[in-house]
mmCIF file with all atom_site columns, C-alpha atoms in Angstrom:
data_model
loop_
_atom_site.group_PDB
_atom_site.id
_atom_site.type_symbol
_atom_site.label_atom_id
_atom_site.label_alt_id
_atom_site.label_comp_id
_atom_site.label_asym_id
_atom_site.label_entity_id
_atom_site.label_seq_id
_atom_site.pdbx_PDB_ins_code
_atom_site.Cartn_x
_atom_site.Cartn_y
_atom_site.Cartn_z
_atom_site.occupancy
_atom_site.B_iso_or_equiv
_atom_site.pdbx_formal_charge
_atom_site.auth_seq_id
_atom_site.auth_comp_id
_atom_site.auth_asym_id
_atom_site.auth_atom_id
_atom_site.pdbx_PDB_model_num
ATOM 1   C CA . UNK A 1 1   ? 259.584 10.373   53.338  1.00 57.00 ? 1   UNK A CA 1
ATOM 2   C CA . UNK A 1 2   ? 261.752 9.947    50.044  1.00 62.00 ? 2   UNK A CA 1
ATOM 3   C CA . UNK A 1 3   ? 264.023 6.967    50.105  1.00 61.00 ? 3   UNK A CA 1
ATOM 4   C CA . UNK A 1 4   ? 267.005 7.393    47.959  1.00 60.00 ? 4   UNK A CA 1
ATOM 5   C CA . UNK A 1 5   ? 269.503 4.606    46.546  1.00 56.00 ? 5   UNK A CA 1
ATOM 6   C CA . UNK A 1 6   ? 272.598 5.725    46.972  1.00 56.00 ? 6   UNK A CA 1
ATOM 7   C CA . UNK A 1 7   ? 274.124 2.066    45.761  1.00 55.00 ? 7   UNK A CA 1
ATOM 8   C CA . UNK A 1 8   ? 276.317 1.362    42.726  1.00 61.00 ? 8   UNK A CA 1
ATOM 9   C CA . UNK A 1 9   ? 273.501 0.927    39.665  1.00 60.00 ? 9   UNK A CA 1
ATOM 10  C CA . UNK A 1 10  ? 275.564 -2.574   39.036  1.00 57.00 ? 10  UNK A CA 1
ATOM 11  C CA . UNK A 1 11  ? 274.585 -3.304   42.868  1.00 58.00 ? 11  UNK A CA 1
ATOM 12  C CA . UNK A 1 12  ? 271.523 -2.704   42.563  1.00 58.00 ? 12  UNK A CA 1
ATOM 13  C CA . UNK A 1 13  ? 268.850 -5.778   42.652  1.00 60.00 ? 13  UNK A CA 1
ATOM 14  C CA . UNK A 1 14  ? 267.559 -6.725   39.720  1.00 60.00 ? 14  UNK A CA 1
ATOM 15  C CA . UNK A 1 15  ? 263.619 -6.324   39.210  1.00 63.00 ? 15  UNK A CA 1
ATOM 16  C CA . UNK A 1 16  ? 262.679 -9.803   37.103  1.00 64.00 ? 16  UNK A CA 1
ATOM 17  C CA . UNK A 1 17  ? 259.215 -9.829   35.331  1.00 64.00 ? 17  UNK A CA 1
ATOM 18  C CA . UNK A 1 18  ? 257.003 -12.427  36.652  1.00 66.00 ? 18  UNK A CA 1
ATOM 19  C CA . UNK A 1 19  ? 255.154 -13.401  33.214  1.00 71.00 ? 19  UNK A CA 1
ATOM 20  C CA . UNK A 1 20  ? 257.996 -16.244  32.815  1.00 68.00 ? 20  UNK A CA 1
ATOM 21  C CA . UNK A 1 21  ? 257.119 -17.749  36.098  1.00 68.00 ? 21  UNK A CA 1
ATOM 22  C CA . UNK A 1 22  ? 253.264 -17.576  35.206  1.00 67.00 ? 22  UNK A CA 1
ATOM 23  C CA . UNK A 1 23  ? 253.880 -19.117  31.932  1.00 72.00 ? 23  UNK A CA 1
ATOM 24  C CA . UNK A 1 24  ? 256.337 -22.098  33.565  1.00 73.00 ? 24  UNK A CA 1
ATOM 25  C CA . UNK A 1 25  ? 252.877 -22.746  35.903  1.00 71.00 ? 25  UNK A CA 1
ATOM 26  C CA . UNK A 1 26  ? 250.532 -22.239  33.339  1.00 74.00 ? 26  UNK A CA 1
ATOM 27  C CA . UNK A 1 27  ? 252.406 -24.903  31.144  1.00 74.00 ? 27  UNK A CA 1
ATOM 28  C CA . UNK A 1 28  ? 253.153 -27.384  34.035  1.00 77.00 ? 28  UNK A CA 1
ATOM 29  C CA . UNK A 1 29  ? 249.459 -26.980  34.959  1.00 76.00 ? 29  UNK A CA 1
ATOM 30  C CA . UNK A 1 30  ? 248.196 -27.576  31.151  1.00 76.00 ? 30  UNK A CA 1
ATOM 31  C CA . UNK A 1 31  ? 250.260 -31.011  31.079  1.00 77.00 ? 31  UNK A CA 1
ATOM 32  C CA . UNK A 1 32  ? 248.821 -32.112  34.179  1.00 77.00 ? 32  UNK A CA 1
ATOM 33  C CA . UNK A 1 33  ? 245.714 -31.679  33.104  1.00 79.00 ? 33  UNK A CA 1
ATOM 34  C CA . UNK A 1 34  ? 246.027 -33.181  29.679  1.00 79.00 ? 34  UNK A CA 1
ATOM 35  C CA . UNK A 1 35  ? 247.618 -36.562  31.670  1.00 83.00 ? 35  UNK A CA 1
ATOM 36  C CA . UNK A 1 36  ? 244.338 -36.688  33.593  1.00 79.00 ? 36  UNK A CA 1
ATOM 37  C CA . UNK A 1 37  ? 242.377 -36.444  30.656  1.00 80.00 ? 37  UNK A CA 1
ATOM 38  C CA . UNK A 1 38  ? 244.422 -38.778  28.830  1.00 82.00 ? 38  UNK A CA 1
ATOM 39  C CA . UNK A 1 39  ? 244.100 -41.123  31.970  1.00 80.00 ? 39  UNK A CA 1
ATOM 40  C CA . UNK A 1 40  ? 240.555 -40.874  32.353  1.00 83.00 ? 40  UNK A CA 1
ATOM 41  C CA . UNK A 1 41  ? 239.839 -41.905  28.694  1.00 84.00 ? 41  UNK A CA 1
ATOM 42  C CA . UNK A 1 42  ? 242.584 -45.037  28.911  1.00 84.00 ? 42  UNK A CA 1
ATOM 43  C CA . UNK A 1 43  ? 240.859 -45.619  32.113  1.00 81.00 ? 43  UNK A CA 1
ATOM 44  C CA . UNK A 1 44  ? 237.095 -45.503  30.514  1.00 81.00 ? 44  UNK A CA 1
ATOM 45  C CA . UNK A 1 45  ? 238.411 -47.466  27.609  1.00 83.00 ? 45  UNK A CA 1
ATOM 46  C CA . UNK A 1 46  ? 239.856 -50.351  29.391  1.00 85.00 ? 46  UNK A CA 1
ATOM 47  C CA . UNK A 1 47  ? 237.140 -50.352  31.449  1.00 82.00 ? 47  UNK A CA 1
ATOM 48  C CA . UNK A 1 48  ? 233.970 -50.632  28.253  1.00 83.00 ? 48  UNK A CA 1
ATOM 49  C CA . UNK A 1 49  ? 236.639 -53.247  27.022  1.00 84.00 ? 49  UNK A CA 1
ATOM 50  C CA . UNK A 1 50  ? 236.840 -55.380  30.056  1.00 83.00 ? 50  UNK A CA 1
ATOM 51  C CA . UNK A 1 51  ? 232.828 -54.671  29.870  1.00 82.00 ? 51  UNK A CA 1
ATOM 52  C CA . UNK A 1 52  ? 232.658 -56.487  26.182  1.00 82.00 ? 52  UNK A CA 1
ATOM 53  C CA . UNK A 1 53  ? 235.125 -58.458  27.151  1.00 83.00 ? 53  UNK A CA 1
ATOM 54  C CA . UNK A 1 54  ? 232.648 -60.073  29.828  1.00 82.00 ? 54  UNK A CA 1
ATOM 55  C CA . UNK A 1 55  ? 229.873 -60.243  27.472  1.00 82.00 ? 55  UNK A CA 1
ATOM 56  C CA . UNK A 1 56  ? 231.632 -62.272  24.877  1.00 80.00 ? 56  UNK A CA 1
ATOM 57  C CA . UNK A 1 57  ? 232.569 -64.295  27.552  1.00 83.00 ? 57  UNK A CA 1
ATOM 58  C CA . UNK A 1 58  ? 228.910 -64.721  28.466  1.00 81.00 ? 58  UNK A CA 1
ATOM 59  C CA . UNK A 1 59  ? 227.822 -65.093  24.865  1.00 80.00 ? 59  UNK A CA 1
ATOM 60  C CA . UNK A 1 60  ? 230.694 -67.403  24.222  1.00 79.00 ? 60  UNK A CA 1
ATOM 61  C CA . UNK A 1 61  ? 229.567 -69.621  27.149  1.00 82.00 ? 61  UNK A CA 1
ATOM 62  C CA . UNK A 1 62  ? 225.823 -69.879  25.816  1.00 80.00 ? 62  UNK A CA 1
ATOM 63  C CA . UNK A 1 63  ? 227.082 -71.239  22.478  1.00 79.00 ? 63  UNK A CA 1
ATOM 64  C CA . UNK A 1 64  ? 229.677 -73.375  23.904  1.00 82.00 ? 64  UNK A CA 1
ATOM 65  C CA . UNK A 1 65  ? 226.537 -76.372  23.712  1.00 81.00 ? 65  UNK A CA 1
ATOM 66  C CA . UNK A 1 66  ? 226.064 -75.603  20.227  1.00 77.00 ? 66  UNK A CA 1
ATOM 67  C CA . UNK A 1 67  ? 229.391 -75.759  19.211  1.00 77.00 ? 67  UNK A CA 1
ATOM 68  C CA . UNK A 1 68  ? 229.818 -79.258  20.471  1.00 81.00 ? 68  UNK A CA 1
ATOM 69  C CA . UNK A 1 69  ? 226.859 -80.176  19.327  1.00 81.00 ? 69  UNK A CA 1
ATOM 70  C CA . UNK A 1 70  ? 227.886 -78.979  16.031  1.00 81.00 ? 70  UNK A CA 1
ATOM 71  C CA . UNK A 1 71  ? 231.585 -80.620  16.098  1.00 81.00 ? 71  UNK A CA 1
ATOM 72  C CA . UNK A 1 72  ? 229.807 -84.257  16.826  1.00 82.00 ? 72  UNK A CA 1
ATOM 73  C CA . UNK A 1 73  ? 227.626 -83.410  13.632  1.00 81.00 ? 73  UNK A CA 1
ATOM 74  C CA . UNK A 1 74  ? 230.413 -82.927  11.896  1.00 81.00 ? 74  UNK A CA 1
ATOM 75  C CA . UNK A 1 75  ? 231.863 -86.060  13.580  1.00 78.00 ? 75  UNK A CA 1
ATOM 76  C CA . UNK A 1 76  ? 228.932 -88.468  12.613  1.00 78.00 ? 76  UNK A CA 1
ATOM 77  C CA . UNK A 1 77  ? 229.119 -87.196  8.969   1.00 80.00 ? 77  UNK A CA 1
ATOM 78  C CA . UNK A 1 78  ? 232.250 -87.817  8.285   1.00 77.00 ? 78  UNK A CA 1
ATOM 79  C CA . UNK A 1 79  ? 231.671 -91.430  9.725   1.00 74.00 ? 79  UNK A CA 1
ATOM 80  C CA . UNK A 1 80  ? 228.524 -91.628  7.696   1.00 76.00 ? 80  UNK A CA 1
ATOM 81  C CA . UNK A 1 81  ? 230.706 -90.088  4.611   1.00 76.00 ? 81  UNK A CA 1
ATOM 82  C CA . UNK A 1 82  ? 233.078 -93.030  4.973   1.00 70.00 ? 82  UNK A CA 1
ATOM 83  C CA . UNK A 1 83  ? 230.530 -95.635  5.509   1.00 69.00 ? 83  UNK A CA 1
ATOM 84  C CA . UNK A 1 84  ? 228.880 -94.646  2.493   1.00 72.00 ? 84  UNK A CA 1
ATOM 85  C CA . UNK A 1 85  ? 232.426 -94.432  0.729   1.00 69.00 ? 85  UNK A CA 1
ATOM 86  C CA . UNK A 1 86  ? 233.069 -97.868  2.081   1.00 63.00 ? 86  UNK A CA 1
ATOM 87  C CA . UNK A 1 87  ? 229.723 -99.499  0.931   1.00 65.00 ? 87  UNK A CA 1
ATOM 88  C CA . UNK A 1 88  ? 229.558 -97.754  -3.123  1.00 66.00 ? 88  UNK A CA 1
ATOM 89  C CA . UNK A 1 89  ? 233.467 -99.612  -2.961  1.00 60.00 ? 89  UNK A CA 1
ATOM 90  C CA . UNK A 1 90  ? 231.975 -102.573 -2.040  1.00 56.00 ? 90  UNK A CA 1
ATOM 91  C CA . UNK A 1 91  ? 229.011 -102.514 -4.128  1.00 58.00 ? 91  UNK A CA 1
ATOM 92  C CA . UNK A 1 92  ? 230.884 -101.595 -6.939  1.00 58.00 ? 92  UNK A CA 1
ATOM 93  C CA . UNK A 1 93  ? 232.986 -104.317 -6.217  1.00 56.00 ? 93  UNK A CA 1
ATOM 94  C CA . UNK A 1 94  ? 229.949 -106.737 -6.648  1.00 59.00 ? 94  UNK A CA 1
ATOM 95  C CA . UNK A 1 95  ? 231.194 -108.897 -3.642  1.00 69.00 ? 95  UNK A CA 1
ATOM 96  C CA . UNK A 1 96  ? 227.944 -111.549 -2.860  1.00 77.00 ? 96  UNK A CA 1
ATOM 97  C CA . UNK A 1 97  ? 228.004 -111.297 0.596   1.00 81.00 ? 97  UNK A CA 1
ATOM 98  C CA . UNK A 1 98  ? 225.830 -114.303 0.876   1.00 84.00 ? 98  UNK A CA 1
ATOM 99  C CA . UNK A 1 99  ? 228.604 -116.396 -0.790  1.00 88.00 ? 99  UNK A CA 1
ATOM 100 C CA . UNK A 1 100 ? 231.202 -115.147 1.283   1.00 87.00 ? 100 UNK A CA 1
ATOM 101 C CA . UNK A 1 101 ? 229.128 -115.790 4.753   1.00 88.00 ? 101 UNK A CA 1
ATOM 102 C CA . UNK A 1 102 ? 228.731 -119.014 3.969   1.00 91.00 ? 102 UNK A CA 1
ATOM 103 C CA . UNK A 1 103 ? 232.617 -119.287 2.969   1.00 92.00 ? 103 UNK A CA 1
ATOM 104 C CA . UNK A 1 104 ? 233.531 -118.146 6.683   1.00 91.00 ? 104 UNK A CA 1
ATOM 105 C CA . UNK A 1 105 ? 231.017 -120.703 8.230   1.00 91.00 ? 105 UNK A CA 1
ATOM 106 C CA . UNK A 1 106 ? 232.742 -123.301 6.005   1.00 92.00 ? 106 UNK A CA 1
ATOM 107 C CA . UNK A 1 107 ? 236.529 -122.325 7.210   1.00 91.00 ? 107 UNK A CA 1
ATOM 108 C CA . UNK A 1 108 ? 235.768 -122.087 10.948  1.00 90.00 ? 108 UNK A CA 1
ATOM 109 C CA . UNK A 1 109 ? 236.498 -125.393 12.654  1.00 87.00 ? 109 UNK A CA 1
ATOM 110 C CA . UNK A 1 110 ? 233.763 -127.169 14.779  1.00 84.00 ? 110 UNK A CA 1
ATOM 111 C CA . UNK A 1 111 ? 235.115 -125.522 18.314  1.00 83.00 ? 111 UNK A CA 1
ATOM 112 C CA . UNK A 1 112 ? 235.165 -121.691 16.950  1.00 89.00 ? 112 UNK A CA 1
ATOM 113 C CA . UNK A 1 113 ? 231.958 -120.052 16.668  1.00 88.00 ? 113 UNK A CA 1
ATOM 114 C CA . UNK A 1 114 ? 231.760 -116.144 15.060  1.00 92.00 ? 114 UNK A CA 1
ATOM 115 C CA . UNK A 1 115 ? 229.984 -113.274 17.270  1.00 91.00 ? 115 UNK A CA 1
ATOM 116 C CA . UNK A 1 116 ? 230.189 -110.350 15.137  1.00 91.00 ? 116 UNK A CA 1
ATOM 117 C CA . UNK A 1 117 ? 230.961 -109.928 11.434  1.00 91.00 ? 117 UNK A CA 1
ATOM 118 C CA . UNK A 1 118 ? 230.643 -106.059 10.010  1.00 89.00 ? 118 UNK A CA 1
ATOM 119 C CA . UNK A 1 119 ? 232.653 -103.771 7.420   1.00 87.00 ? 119 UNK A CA 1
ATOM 120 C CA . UNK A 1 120 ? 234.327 -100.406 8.312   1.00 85.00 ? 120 UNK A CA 1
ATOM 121 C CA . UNK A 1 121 ? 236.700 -98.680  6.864   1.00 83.00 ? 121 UNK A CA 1
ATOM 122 C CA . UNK A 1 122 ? 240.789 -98.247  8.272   1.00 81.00 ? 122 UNK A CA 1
ATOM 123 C CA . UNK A 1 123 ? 243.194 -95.945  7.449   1.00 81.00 ? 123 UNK A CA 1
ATOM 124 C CA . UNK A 1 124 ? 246.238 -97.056  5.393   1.00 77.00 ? 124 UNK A CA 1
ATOM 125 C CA . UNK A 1 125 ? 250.113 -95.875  4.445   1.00 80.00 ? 125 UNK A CA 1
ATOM 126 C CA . UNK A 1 126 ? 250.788 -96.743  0.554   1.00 77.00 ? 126 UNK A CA 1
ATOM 127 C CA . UNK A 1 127 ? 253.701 -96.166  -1.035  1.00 79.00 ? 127 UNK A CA 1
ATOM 128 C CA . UNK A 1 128 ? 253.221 -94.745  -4.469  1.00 77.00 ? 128 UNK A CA 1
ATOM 129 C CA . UNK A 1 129 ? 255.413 -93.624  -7.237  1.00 78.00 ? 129 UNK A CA 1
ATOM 130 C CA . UNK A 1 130 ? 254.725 -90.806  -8.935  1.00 76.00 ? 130 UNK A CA 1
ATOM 131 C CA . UNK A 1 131 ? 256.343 -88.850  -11.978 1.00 76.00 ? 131 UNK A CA 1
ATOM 132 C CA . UNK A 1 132 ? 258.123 -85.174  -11.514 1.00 75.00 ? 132 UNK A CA 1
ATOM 133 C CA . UNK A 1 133 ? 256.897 -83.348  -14.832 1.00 76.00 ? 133 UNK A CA 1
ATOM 134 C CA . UNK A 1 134 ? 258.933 -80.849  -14.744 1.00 77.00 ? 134 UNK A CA 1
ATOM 135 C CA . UNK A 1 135 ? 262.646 -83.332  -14.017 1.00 77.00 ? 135 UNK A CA 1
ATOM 136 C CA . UNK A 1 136 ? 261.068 -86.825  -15.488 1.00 74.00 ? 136 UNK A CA 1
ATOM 137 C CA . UNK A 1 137 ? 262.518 -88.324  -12.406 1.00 80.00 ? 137 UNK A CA 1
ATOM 138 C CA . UNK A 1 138 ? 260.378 -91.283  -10.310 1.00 79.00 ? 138 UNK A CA 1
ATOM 139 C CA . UNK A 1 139 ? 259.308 -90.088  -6.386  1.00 79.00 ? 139 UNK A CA 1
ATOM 140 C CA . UNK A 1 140 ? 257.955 -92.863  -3.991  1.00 80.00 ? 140 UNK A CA 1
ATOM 141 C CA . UNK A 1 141 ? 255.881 -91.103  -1.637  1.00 79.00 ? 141 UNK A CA 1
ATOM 142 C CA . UNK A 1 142 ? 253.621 -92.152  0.971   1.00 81.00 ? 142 UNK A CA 1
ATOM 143 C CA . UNK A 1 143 ? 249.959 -91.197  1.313   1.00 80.00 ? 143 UNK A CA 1
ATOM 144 C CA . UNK A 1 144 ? 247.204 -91.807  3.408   1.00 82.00 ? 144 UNK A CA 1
ATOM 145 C CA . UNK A 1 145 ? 243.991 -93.996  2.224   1.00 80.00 ? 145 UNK A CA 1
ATOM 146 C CA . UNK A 1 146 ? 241.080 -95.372  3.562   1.00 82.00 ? 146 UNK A CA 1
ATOM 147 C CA . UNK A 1 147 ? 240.330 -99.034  2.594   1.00 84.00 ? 147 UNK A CA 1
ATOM 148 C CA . UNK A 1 148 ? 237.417 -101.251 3.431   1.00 86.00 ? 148 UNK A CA 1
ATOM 149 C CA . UNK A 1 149 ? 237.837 -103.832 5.621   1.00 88.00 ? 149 UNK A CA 1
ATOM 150 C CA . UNK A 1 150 ? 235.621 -107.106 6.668   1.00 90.00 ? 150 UNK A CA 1
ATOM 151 C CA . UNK A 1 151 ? 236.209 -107.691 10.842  1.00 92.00 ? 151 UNK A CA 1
ATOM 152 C CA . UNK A 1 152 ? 235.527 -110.749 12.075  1.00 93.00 ? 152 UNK A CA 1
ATOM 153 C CA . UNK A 1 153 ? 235.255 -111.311 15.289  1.00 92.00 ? 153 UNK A CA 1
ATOM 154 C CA . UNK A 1 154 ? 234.422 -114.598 18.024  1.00 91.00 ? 154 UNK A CA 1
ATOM 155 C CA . UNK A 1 155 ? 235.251 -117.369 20.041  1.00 90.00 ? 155 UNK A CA 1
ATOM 156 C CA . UNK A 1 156 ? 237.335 -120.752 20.125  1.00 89.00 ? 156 UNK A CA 1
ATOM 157 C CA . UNK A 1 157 ? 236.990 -122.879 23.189  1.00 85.00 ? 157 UNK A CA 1
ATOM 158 C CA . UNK A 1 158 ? 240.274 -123.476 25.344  1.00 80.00 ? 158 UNK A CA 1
ATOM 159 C CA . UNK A 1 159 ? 240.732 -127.068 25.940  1.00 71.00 ? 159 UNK A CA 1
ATOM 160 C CA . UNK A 1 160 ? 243.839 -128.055 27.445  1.00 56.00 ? 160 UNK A CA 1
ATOM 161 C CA . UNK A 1 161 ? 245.060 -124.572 27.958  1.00 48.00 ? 161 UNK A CA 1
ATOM 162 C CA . UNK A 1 162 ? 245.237 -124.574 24.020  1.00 50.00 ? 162 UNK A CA 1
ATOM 163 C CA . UNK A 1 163 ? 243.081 -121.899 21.808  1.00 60.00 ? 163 UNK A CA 1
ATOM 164 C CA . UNK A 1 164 ? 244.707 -122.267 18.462  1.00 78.00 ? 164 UNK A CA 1
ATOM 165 C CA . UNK A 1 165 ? 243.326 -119.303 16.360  1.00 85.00 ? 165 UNK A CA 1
ATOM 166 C CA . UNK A 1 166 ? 246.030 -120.176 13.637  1.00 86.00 ? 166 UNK A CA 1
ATOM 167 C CA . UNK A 1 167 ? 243.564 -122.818 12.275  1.00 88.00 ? 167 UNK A CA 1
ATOM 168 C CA . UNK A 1 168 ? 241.137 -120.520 10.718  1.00 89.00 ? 168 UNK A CA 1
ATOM 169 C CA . UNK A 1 169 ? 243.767 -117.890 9.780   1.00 91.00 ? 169 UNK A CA 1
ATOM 170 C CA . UNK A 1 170 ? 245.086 -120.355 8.335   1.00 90.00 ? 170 UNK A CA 1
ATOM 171 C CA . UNK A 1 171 ? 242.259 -121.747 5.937   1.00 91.00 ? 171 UNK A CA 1
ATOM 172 C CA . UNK A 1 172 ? 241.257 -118.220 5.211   1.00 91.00 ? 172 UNK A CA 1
ATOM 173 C CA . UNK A 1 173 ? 244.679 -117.367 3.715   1.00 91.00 ? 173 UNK A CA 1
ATOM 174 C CA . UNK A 1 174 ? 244.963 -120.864 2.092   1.00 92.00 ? 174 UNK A CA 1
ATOM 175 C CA . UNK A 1 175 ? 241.377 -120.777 0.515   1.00 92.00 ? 175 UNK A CA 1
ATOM 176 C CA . UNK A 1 176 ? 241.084 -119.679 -2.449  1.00 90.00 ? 176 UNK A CA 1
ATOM 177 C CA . UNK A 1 177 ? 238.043 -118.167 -3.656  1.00 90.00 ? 177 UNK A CA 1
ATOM 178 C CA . UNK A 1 178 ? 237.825 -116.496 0.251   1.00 91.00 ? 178 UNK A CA 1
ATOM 179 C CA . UNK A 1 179 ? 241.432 -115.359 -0.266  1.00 90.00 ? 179 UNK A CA 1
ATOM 180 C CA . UNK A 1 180 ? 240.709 -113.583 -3.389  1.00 89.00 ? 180 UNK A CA 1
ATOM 181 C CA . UNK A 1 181 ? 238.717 -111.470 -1.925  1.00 89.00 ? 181 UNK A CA 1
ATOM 182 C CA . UNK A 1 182 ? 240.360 -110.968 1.335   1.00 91.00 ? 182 UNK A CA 1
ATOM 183 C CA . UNK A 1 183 ? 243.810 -110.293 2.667   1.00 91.00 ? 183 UNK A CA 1
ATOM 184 C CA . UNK A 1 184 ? 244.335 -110.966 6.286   1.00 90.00 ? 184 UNK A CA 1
ATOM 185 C CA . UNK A 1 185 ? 245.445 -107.925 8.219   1.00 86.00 ? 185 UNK A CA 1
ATOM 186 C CA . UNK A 1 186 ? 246.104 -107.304 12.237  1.00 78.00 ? 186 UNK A CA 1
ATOM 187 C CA . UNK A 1 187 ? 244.709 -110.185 14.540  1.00 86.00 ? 187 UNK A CA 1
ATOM 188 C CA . UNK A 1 188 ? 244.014 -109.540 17.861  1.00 89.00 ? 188 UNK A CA 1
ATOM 189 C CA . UNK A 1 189 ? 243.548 -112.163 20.846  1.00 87.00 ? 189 UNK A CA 1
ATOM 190 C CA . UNK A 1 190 ? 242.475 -112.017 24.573  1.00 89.00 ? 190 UNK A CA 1
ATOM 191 C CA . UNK A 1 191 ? 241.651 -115.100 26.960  1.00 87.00 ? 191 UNK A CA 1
ATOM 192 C CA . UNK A 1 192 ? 238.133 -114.737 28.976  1.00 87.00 ? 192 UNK A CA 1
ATOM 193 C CA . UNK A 1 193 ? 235.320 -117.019 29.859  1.00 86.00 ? 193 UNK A CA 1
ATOM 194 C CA . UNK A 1 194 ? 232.398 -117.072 27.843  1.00 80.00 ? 194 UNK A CA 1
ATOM 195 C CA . UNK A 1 195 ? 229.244 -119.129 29.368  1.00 80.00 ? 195 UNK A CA 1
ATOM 196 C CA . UNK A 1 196 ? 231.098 -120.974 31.752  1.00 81.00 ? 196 UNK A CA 1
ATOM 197 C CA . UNK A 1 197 ? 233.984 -122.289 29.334  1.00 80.00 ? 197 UNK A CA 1
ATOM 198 C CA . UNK A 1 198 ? 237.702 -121.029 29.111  1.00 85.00 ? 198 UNK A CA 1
ATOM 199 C CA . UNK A 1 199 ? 237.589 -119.105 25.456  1.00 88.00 ? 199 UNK A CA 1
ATOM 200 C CA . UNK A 1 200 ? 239.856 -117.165 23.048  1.00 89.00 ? 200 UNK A CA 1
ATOM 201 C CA . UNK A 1 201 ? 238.367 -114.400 22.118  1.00 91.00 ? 201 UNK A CA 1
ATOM 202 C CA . UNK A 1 202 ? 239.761 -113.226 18.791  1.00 92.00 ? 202 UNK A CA 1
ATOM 203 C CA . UNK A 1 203 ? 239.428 -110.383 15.998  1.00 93.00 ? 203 UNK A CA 1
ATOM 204 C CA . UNK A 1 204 ? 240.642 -110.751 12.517  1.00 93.00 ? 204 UNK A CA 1
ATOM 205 C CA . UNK A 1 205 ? 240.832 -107.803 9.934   1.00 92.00 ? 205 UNK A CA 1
ATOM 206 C CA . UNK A 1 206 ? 240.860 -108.950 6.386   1.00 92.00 ? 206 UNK A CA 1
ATOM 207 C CA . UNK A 1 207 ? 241.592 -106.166 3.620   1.00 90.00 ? 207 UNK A CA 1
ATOM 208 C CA . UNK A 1 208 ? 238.669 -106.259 1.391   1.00 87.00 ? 208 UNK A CA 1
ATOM 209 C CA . UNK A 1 209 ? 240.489 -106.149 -2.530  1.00 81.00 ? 209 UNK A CA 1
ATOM 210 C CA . UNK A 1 210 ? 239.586 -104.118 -4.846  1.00 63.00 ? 210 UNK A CA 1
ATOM 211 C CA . UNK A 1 211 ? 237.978 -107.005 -8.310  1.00 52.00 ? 211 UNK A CA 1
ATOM 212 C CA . UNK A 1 212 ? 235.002 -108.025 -9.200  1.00 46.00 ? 212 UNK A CA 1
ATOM 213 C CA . UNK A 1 213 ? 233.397 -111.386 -8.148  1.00 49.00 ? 213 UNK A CA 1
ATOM 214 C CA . UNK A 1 214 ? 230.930 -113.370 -10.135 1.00 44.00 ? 214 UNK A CA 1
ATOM 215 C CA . UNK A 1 215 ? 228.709 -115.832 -9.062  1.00 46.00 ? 215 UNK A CA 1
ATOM 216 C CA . UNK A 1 216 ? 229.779 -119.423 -10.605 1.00 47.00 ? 216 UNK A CA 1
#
């Protein structure tokens, strides 16, 4: 049979090509794919990361020891740095420690008694004026230094309810070949029992001066 179109040719339905529509897919289909690709390698990424991540961690806890260990080495020499600082200052210094041991024994009255005497080193704020080269105007500024210092530490018996430490503060600041040497610093006090008596138990700091001491 012959079918025949007897409609207007501007009523007629339009025949479209179907290569745009296979393209549209085609394209749609190309950028789904690439996401998925792009989100399996993010995904593989993260995931070695999160991987090395976890080892470092690991490797990080294993040296954790020898870190610390290596941070209290570092700790204990710069004690043992200041010590030694502390001792070529007092050496240079030529301080006769013999001399000045027997000058404490002489100063403490007959109810004190010493139970520790050592040298260590404090930290200090100075003031210090220095010169601006390029102005020629004066600057105080304060700085940090590390002095030696003689503790002295030990008991004085409480009789009474009295513990009068003042006594051999007192002769050390008013003698004066020991105060020459030394320059009395921060006190401390604290009341206990030592033995069976009521004591004072006291620690003096005495800034160690920077001269030179001879034997007479």
């Amino acid at each position: 049979m012959i079918n025949i179109n007897l409609l207007p040719s501007h009523l007629r339905p339009i025949k479209r090509s179907p290569i745009p529509h296979v393209l549209s897919v085609a394209v749609l289909a190309g950028a789904v794919a690439y996401m998925a690709v792009s989100y399996m390698t993010l995904a593989g990424d993260i995931a070695a990361k999160e991987d090395r991540s976890s080892e470092l961690e690991g490797e990080l806890a294993e040296l954790r020891p020898y870190v610390e260990e290596s941070n209290q080495l570092a700790s204990q020499k710069q004690l043992l740095a200041d010590r030694i600082e502390a001792i070529d200052e007092i050496v240079s210094d030529r301080i006769i420690w013999s001399r000045q041991l027997h000058n404490l024994a002489r100063l403490a009255p007959e109810d004190f008694w010493y139970s520790g005497i050592s040298v260590d080193t404090r930290q200090f704020r100075e003031r210090r004026t220095t010169r601006d080269p390029e102005s020629g105007e004066y600057e105080i500024e304060e700085v940090t230094v590390r002095r030696p210092v003689l503790e002295v530490s030990g008991y004085v018996i409480r009789e009474g309810g009295s513990a009068d430490v003042s006594r051999l503060m007192h002769a050390a600041e008013q003698d004066a070949e020991f105060a020459q040497m030394f320059e009395l610093e921060a006190p401390t006090f604290s009341d206990t029992t030592f033995e069976g008596y009521d004591v004072r138990h006291f620690t003096l700091e005495f800034l160690i001066q920077q001269g030179e001491q001879t034997d007479d």
